[in-house]
Structure formats: C-alpha cells, structure tokens
C-alpha cells in the first residue's frame, strides 16, 4: 500500500553502522516505524537524517506492507520549519522530554486525527511562544483528554483530587488524593490556553512537584507507562 501522510518524529535509533530506525506518529495510520538503510553513510544521507530530529513535522511517502514491523520510506520533506524548538536550550529540553513521553503513550496503529492535530498545533505554539517554562505541564494535562483518562471536572470545585479514580472529592480518600498547590495547578492547567501561559506562576519546586504528580497520574492510568529516561536531565534544566 502506498501511503502519503503528515508525520511527527517520536524517536530515532542508530542501527548497525549506517542505518536509522525512526518511529513516527502519522495523521493517516497512527504509529509507524521505518528502517532507513545507509542514511548515515554519505554527506547526502546525513542531510536527509537531519529531517528526523525529535518532534519534527514531516511529510512522508512510504511503501506499507502488512505484518512488517519496519516499513520502507520512499520520500520525506519538512512540513514545518521550526524557528526555535531545536535551537533554544529550554525548548529543546522540552522537546526531548515530550518525545520520550509520546513514544510511550502513542501505541495505536490507527488514525486519531484529533490527537494528531492537538500535538501538531501544540508544537507550533511552542515554537512561537516566549513563555515555555510551563508548557510541558499544560501539554501533559490536556493530552489526557485525547488518551482517554482526562480528569472528570464535573466537581472541580471540591478540595481534593484522587489521582487513581480521576475524580474530584470532598475529602482525602486514598494515598493518591492531592490538594494544595498541585490541586490548584491541575485545575488551572486543564482549563488554560497555551496563549495564556504567562498567567501560570510557579516556582521551580512547585513545577517539579506538579510534574511528578502528572507522571504518577499517567502511571496509574497507563499500565505500560514509566518515567521517561530524559527526566533527570530535564529536571536539571528546570532546577
């Protein structure tokens, strides 16, 4: 089957001496992986390999065969040319971290247009914004809506939130009940627009605590989720 689709690069791994294995989330068929043979062998190949930076938005043409784990890529073009995502230290750290998260949570080999467009639009905003310190927190909180375990906000005026049940509660009922700053930031992050990130005032300690809470929420609702490998480096950047 011939496939032409928009894609977002989630990961790339060097294979043997000159090959790359690239995993992409596509608009048309969901998650798909490619084996790029010899792409690191020549100067021209290295130029092509540069298309596959983490979370790059590309347009791909591919030859897709059922029951094949690694597909064949026929052509690739840059779909969105970022200005800042791969050049500014803070933003490139966010990109590395979010790519790790997305590689873990995006497992479906089927189309999910709303999810794809959420990621696509979010990355475009991150590339343009000057308020990026809390971007990843809002992104992760709102991503839960597209993954199927968004907090039930019908009682968001209650003073506790149960991470395990995903419900707001009137009192603490388990070890996973939160309140205080984390509750305040959860409510804010679920309703805020990326354009209004400047309104989200947090200290580095509050930011770290809220991130750890969000990652625990993901662990509780996604059986395969683990803390990203890039978390330690990422946390140092924000400390």
Coordinates of C-alpha atoms in Angstrom, one line a residue:
X1 CA 0.0 0.0 0.0
X2 CA 1.3 3.4 -0.9
X3 CA 0.9 6.0 1.9
X4 CA 1.4 9.8 1.8
X5 CA 0.8 11.5 5.1
X6 CA 1.9 14.1 7.6
X7 CA 4.0 12.7 10.4
X8 CA 5.7 13.7 13.7
X9 CA 9.0 12.1 14.6
X10 CA 8.9 10.4 18.0
X11 CA 12.3 8.7 18.1
X12 CA 15.3 7.6 16.1
X13 CA 17.9 4.9 16.9
X14 CA 21.1 4.2 15.1
X15 CA 21.1 0.6 13.7
X16 CA 24.3 -1.0 12.7
X17 CA 26.8 1.5 11.3
X18 CA 24.9 3.5 8.7
X19 CA 21.2 2.8 9.3
X20 CA 18.5 4.5 11.4
X21 CA 15.3 3.2 12.8
X22 CA 12.8 6.0 13.0
X23 CA 9.4 5.9 14.8
X24 CA 6.7 8.4 13.6
X25 CA 3.2 9.3 14.6
X26 CA 1.2 9.8 11.4
X27 CA -2.1 11.5 10.7
X28 CA -3.4 8.7 8.5
X29 CA -2.3 5.4 10.2
X30 CA -1.1 6.3 13.7
X31 CA 2.2 4.9 14.8
X32 CA 4.6 3.6 12.2
X33 CA 8.4 2.8 12.2
X34 CA 10.9 2.9 9.3
X35 CA 14.3 1.4 8.6
X36 CA 16.4 3.9 6.8
X37 CA 19.2 2.0 5.2
X38 CA 22.5 3.7 4.6
X39 CA 21.2 7.1 5.6
X40 CA 24.4 7.8 7.7
X41 CA 26.8 6.6 5.0
X42 CA 27.2 9.7 2.9
X43 CA 27.0 13.5 3.3
X44 CA 23.8 13.5 1.3
X45 CA 22.4 10.8 3.7
X46 CA 23.3 12.9 6.8
X47 CA 21.4 15.8 5.3
X48 CA 18.3 13.5 5.0
X49 CA 18.8 12.2 8.5
X50 CA 18.5 15.8 9.8
X51 CA 14.8 15.7 8.8
X52 CA 14.3 13.3 11.7
X53 CA 15.0 15.5 14.7
X54 CA 12.7 14.8 17.6
X55 CA 9.2 16.0 17.1
X56 CA 9.9 17.3 13.6
X57 CA 6.8 17.7 11.4
X58 CA 7.4 16.0 8.1
X59 CA 5.5 14.8 5.0
X60 CA 6.3 11.2 4.1
X61 CA 5.7 8.9 1.2
X62 CA 6.0 5.2 2.1
X63 CA 5.5 1.7 0.9
X64 CA 3.5 0.0 3.6
X65 CA 3.3 -3.8 3.9
X66 CA 1.1 -5.6 6.4
X67 CA 2.8 -7.7 9.0
X68 CA 6.1 -5.8 8.6
X69 CA 7.5 -4.2 11.7
X70 CA 9.8 -1.8 9.8
X71 CA 8.4 -0.1 6.7
X72 CA 10.1 1.4 3.7
X73 CA 10.3 5.2 3.3
X74 CA 10.2 6.5 -0.2
X75 CA 10.4 10.2 0.2
X76 CA 10.4 12.8 3.0
X77 CA 10.0 16.6 3.2
X78 CA 10.0 19.1 6.0
X79 CA 6.4 20.0 6.6
X80 CA 7.0 22.7 9.3
X81 CA 10.4 24.5 9.6
X82 CA 10.8 25.3 13.3
X83 CA 12.5 28.5 14.3
X84 CA 13.3 27.8 18.0
X85 CA 12.4 24.2 19.0
X86 CA 15.8 22.7 18.2
X87 CA 18.0 25.7 18.9
X88 CA 16.9 27.1 22.3
X89 CA 18.1 25.1 25.2
X90 CA 14.9 25.2 27.2
X91 CA 12.7 24.3 24.3
X92 CA 15.0 21.6 23.0
X93 CA 14.9 20.1 26.5
X94 CA 11.1 20.2 26.5
X95 CA 11.1 18.5 23.0
X96 CA 13.4 15.7 24.2
X97 CA 11.2 15.1 27.3
X98 CA 7.8 15.2 25.4
X99 CA 9.2 13.0 22.7
X100 CA 10.0 10.4 25.4
X101 CA 6.5 10.7 26.8
X102 CA 4.8 10.5 23.4
X103 CA 6.9 7.5 22.4
X104 CA 5.5 5.6 25.4
X105 CA 1.8 6.7 25.2
X106 CA 1.3 6.6 21.4
X107 CA 0.9 2.8 20.7
X108 CA -2.0 2.6 18.4
X109 CA -1.5 1.7 14.7
X110 CA -4.7 3.6 13.6
X111 CA -5.6 7.1 12.8
X112 CA -6.6 9.6 15.5
X113 CA -6.9 12.9 13.8
X114 CA -7.9 14.9 16.8
X115 CA -4.9 13.6 18.8
X116 CA -2.5 14.3 15.9
X117 CA -3.8 17.8 15.4
X118 CA -3.5 18.5 19.1
X119 CA 0.2 17.5 19.1
X120 CA 0.8 19.4 15.8
X121 CA -0.8 22.6 16.9
X122 CA 0.8 22.5 20.4
X123 CA 4.3 22.1 18.8
X124 CA 3.6 25.1 16.5
X125 CA 2.6 27.2 19.5
X126 CA 5.7 26.1 21.5
X127 CA 7.9 27.1 18.6
X128 CA 6.4 30.6 18.6
X129 CA 5.9 31.3 22.3
X130 CA 8.3 33.1 24.6
X131 CA 6.6 31.6 27.7
X132 CA 7.7 28.0 27.6
X133 CA 8.6 27.1 31.2
X134 CA 5.2 25.5 32.0
X135 CA 4.3 24.4 28.5
X136 CA 5.0 20.7 29.1
X137 CA 2.8 20.7 32.2
X138 CA -0.2 22.1 30.4
X139 CA 0.5 19.8 27.4
X140 CA 0.6 16.7 29.5
X141 CA -2.5 17.7 31.5
X142 CA -4.6 18.3 28.4
X143 CA -3.1 15.3 26.5
X144 CA -5.1 13.1 28.9
X145 CA -8.3 14.1 27.2
X146 CA -7.1 12.6 23.9
X147 CA -5.7 9.5 25.5
X148 CA -9.0 8.7 27.3
X149 CA -8.2 9.3 31.0
X150 CA -8.8 13.0 31.5
X151 CA -9.9 14.1 35.0
X152 CA -13.6 14.3 35.5
X153 CA -14.1 18.1 36.1
X154 CA -17.8 18.0 37.0
X155 CA -16.9 18.5 40.6
X156 CA -13.8 20.6 40.2
X157 CA -14.8 22.9 43.0
X158 CA -14.1 20.1 45.5
X159 CA -10.9 20.4 47.6
X160 CA -9.3 17.1 46.7
X161 CA -8.5 15.2 43.6
X162 CA -8.0 11.4 43.5
X163 CA -5.3 10.5 41.0
X164 CA -6.3 6.9 41.0
X165 CA -10.0 7.4 40.2
X166 CA -9.6 10.6 38.2
X167 CA -12.3 12.3 40.3
X168 CA -12.5 15.4 42.4
X169 CA -13.6 14.7 46.0
X170 CA -14.7 16.5 49.2
X171 CA -12.2 14.7 51.4
X172 CA -9.0 12.7 51.1
X173 CA -9.9 9.0 50.5
X174 CA -6.7 7.4 49.5
X175 CA -2.9 7.8 49.3
X176 CA -3.4 9.2 45.8
X177 CA -5.5 12.1 47.0
X178 CA -3.9 15.5 46.3
X179 CA -4.7 19.1 47.5
X180 CA -2.9 22.4 47.9
X181 CA -0.7 23.7 45.1
X182 CA -0.8 20.6 43.0
X183 CA -4.6 20.7 43.0
X184 CA -4.6 24.4 42.1
X185 CA -2.2 23.9 39.2
X186 CA -4.2 20.8 38.0
X187 CA -7.4 22.9 37.8
X188 CA -5.5 25.7 36.0
X189 CA -3.7 23.5 33.5
X190 CA -6.9 21.7 32.5
X191 CA -8.6 25.0 31.5
X192 CA -5.8 27.3 30.4
X193 CA -4.9 28.1 26.8
X194 CA -1.3 27.9 25.7
X195 CA -1.5 31.6 24.8
X196 CA -2.1 32.4 28.5
X197 CA 0.8 30.5 29.9
X198 CA 2.2 33.7 31.4
X199 CA -0.7 33.6 33.9
X200 CA 0.7 30.3 35.4
X201 CA 3.1 31.4 38.0
X202 CA 5.2 28.6 39.6
X203 CA 8.5 28.3 41.4
X204 CA 10.9 25.6 40.3
X205 CA 10.0 23.5 43.3
X206 CA 6.3 23.7 42.6
X207 CA 6.9 22.9 38.9
X208 CA 8.9 19.8 39.8
X209 CA 6.2 18.6 42.3
X210 CA 3.4 19.1 39.8
X211 CA 5.3 17.3 37.1
X212 CA 5.9 14.3 39.3
X213 CA 2.2 14.3 40.1
X214 CA 1.3 14.3 36.5
X215 CA 3.7 11.5 35.7
X216 CA 2.2 9.5 38.6
X217 CA -1.3 10.1 37.1
X218 CA 0.0 8.7 33.8
X219 CA 1.5 5.6 35.5
X220 CA -1.8 4.9 37.4
X221 CA -3.9 5.1 34.2
X222 CA -1.5 3.6 31.6
X223 CA -0.1 0.2 32.6
X224 CA 2.9 0.4 30.3
X225 CA 3.9 4.0 31.3
X226 CA 7.2 4.6 33.1
X227 CA 9.0 7.8 34.0
X228 CA 10.9 9.0 30.9
X229 CA 14.6 8.3 30.7
X230 CA 15.2 12.0 30.0
X231 CA 13.5 13.1 33.2
X232 CA 16.7 13.5 35.2
X233 CA 18.4 15.7 32.6
X234 CA 15.2 17.6 32.0
X235 CA 14.7 18.3 35.7
X236 CA 18.3 19.7 35.9
X237 CA 17.5 22.2 33.2
X238 CA 14.5 23.5 35.1
X239 CA 16.1 23.5 38.6

